[in-house]
GROMACS .gro file of C-alpha atoms in nm:
model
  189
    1UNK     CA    1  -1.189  20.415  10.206
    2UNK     CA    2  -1.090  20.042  10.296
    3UNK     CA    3  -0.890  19.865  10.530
    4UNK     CA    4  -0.765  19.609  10.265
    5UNK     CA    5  -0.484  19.681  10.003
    6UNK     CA    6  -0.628  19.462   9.751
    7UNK     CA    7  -0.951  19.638   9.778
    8UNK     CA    8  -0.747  19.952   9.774
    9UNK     CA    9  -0.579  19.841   9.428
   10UNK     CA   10  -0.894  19.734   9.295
   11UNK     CA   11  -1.071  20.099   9.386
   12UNK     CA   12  -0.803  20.303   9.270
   13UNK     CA   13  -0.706  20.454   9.620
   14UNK     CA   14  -0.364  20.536   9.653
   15UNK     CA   15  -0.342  20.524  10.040
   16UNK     CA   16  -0.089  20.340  10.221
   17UNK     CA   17  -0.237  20.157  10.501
   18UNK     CA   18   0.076  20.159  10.700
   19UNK     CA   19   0.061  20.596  10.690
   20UNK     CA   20  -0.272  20.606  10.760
   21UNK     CA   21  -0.179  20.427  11.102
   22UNK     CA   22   0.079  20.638  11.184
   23UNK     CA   23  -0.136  20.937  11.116
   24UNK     CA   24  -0.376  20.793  11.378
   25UNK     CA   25  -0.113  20.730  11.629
   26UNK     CA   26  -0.010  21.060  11.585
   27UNK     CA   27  -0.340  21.205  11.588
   28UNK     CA   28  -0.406  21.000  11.931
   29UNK     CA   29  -0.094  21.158  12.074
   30UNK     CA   30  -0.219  21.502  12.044
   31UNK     CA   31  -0.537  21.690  12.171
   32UNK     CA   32  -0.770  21.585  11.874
   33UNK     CA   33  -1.050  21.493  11.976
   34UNK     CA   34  -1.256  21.389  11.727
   35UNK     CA   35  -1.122  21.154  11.409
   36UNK     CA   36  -1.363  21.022  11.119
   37UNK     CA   37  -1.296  20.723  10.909
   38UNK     CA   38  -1.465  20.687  10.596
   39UNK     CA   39  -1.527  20.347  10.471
   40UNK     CA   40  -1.701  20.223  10.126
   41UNK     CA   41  -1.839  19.896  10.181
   42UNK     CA   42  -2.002  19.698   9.843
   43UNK     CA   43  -1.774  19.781   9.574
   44UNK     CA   44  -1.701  19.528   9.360
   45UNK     CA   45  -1.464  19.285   9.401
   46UNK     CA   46  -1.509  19.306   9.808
   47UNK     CA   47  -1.488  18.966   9.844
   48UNK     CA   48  -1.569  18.855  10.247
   49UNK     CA   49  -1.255  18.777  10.247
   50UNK     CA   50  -1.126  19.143  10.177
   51UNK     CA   51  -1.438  19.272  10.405
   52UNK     CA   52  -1.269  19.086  10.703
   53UNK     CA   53  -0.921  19.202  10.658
   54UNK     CA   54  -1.052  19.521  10.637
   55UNK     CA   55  -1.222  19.526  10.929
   56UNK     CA   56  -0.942  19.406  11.128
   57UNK     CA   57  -0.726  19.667  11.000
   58UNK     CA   58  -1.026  19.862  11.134
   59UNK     CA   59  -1.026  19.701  11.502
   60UNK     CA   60  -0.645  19.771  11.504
   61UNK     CA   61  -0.665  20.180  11.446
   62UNK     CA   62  -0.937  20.157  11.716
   63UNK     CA   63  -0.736  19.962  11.981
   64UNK     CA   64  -0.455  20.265  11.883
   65UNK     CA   65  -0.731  20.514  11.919
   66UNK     CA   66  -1.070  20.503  12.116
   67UNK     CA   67  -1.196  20.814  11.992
   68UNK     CA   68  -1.177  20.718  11.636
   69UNK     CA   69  -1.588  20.762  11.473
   70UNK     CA   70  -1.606  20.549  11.144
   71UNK     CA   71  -1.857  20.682  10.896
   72UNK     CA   72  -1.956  20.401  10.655
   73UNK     CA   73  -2.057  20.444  10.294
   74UNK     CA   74  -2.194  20.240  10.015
   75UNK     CA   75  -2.069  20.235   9.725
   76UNK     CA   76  -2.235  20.427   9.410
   77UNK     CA   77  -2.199  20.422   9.056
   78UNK     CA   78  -2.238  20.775   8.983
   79UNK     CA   79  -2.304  20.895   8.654
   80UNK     CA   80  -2.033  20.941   8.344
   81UNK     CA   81  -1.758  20.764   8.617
   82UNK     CA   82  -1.568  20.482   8.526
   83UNK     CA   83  -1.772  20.278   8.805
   84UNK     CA   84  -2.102  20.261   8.694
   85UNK     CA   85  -1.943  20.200   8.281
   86UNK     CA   86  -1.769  19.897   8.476
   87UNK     CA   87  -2.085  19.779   8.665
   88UNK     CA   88  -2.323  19.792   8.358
   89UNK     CA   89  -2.055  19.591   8.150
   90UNK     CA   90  -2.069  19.302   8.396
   91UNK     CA   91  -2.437  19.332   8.440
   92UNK     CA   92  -2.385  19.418   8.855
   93UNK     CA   93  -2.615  19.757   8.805
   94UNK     CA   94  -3.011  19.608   8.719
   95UNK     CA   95  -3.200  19.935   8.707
   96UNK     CA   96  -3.196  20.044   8.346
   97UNK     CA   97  -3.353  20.372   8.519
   98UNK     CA   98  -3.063  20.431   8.702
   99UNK     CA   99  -2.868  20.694   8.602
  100UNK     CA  100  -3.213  20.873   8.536
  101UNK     CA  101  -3.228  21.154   8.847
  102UNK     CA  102  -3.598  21.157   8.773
  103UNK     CA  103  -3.684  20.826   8.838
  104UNK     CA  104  -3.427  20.757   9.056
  105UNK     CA  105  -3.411  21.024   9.348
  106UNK     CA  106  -3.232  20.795   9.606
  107UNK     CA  107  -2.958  20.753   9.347
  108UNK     CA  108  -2.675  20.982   9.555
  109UNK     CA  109  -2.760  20.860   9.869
  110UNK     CA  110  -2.437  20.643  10.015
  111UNK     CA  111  -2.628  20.563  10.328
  112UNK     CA  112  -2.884  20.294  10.240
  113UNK     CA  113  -2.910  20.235   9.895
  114UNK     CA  114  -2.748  19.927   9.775
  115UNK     CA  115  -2.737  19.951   9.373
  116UNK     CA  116  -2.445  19.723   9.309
  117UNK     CA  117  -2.516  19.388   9.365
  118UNK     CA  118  -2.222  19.101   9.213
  119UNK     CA  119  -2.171  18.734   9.256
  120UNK     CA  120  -1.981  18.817   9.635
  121UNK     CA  121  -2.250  19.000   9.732
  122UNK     CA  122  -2.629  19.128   9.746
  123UNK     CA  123  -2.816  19.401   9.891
  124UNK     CA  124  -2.878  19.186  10.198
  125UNK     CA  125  -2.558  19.132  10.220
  126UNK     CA  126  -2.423  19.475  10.187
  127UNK     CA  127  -2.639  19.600  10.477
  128UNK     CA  128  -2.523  19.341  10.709
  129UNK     CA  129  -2.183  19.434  10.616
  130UNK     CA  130  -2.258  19.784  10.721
  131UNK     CA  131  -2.403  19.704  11.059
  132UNK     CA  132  -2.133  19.524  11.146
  133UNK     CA  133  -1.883  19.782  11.075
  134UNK     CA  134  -2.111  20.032  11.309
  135UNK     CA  135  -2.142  19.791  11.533
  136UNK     CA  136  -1.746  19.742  11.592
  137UNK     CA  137  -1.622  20.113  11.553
  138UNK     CA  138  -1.655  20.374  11.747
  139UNK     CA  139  -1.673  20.489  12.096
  140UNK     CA  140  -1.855  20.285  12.337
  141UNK     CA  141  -2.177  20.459  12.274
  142UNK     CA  142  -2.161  20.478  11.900
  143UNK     CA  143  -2.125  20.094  11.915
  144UNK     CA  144  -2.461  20.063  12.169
  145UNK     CA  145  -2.653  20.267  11.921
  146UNK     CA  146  -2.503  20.107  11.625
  147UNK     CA  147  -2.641  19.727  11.781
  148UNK     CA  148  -2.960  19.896  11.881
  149UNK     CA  149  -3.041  20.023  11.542
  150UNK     CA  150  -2.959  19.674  11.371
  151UNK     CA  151  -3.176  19.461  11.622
  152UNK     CA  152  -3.467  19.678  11.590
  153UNK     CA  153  -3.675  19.652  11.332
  154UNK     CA  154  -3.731  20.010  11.139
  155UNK     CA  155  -4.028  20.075  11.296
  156UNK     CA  156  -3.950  20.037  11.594
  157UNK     CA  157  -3.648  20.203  11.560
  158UNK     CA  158  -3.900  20.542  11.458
  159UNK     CA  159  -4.122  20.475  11.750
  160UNK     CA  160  -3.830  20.479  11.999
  161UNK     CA  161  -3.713  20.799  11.802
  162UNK     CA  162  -4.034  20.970  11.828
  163UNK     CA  163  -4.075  20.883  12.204
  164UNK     CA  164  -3.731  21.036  12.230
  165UNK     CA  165  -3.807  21.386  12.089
  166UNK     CA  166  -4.138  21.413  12.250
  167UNK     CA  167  -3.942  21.367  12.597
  168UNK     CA  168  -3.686  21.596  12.451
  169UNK     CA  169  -3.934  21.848  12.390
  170UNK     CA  170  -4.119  21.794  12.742
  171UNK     CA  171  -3.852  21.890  12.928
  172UNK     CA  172  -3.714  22.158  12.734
  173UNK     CA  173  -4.054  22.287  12.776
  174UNK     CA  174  -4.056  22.186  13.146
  175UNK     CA  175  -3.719  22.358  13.210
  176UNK     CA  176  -3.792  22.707  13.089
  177UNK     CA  177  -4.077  22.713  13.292
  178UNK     CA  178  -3.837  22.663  13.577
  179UNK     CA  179  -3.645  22.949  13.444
  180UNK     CA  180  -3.923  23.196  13.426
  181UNK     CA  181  -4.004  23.459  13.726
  182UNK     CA  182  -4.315  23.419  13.872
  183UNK     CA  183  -4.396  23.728  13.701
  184UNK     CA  184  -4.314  23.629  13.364
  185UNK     CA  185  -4.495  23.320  13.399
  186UNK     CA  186  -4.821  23.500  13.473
  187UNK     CA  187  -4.808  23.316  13.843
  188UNK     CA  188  -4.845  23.535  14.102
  189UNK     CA  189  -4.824  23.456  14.486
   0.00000   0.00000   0.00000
């Protein structure tokens, strides 16, 4: 869930970063073909210090392994954990709403919600941390998309997306016609 021991400690993970290599190379021996990578980014006490060592770590299972996909999470102070008890004692968690599932519907969401927010780090901060981490795992292609998506503004970002699925639906649409009989098409010669 990190590349960086201390961050590691300070998380409660007990995974040895040394294994988890190994299991990699291993993995990049054998026929599997696809290997995820989960990574919390913006728990307290990442430090950018910690955030760079653990991407590094991060760069070295991918030079061991090209087809490894990273899926990158932000860390959440779920309710009743030890996490978000921590986070409202040092005043890191601002919403007094947020616990409430109510109010707060984007509150399990590990994608793009940044509710932690400490003296090494803000939202802004957080979310750049992210991109870069997409942006430098991954295969080839994840990476392109990954740079795309973070030079784009959202909008854009949609637009393109829409443009895509229309096309997408075009020549689906196009291609079954190709596939029909004249008959079947109601053409008839």
């Amino acid at each position: 869930e990190h590349g960086d021991p201390d961050m590691l400690r300070i998380m409660d993970k007990r995974l040895d970063l040394g294994k988890a290599l190994e299991v990699v190379e291993l993995c990049a021996r054998t026929s599997i073909q696809h290997i995820k990578l989960f990574i919390i980014t913006g728990y307290p006490g990442e430090t950018a210090a910690h955030f760079e060592r653990s991407l590094l770590y991060l760069k070295r299972i991918q030079r061991v392994c090209s087809r490894v996909q990273l899926g990158v999470n932000i860390a959440q102070p779920y309710p009743s954990t030890r996490l978000l008890s921590w986070c409202r004692a040092e005043g890191w968690i601002k919403d007094e709403n947020y616990d409430n599932f109510l109010v707060r519907r984007d509150l399990m969401s590990t994608a793009n919600t940044v509710s932690i927010e400490t003296e090494d780090f803000d939202a802004k901060e957080v979310m750049r941390r992210k991109r870069r981490l997409e942006c430098a795992i991954g295969t080839a292609q994840v990476r392109l998309q990954a740079h795309i998506k973070w030079l784009l503004p959202d909008r854009a970002a949609n637009q393109l997306r829409t443009i895509r699925d229309v096309a997408k639906s075009l020549t689906t649409d196009r291609d079954r016609g190709h596939r029909q009989s004249p008959v079947d098409s109601g053409r008839t010669n």
